[in-house]
Coordinates of C-alpha atoms in Angstrom, one line a residue:
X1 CA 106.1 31.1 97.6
X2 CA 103.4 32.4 100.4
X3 CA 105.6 35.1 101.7
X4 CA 106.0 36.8 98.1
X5 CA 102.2 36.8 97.5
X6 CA 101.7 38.1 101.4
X7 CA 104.2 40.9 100.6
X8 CA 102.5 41.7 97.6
X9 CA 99.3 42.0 99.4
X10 CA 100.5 44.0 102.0
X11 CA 102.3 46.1 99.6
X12 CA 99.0 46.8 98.0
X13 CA 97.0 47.7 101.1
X14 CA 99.8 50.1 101.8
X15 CA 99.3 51.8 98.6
X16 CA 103.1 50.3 97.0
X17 CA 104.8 53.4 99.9
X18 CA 106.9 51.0 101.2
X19 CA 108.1 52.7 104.1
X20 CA 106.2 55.6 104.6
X21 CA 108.1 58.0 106.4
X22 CA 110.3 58.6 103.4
X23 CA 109.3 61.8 101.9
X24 CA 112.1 62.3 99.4
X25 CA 114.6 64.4 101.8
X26 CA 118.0 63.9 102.8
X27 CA 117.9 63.5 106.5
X28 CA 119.8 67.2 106.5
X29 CA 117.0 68.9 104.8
X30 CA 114.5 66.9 106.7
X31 CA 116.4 68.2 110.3
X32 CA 115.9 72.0 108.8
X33 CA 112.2 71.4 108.2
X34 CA 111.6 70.0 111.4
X35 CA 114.1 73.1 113.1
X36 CA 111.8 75.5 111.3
X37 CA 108.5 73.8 112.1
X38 CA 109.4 74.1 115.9
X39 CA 110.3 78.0 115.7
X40 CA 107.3 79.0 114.2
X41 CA 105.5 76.4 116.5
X42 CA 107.5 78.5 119.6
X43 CA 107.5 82.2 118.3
X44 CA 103.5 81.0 118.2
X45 CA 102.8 79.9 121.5
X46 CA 105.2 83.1 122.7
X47 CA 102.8 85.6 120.8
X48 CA 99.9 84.0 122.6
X49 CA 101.3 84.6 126.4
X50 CA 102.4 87.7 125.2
X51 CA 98.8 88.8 124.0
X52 CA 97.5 87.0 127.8
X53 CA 95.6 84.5 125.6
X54 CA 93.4 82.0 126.6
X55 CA 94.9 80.0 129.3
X56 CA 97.7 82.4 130.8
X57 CA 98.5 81.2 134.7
X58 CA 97.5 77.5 133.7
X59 CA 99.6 74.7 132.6
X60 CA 98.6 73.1 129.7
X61 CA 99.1 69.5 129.4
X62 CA 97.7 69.2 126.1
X63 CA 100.9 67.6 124.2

């Protein structure tokens, strides 16, 4: 009986998510998302050496 109540608990500091990380996609859709994120992310940072900006010659090893 003490495990039910300490799911329920836990379920209700969670907010009732459950597992979080599911956000409704099919794993393809969430791959094509995450392909799309990291192209914009790269045509970004490639704008930004090709302007000379900010840190050009240093590595950064900000992650």
């Amino acid at each position: 009986m003490g495990r039910e109540k300490d799911r329920e608990r836990a379920q209700a500091r969670t907010g009732g998510k459950g597992k979080g990380k599911d956000d409704g996609l099919t794993p393809e859709q969430r791959r094509e998302r995450d392909a799309k994120a990291l192209q914009e992310k790269a045509a970004k940072k490639a704008g930004q050496s090709a302007t000379g900006g900010g840190d050009s010659g240093q590595k950064s090893t900000k992650k």
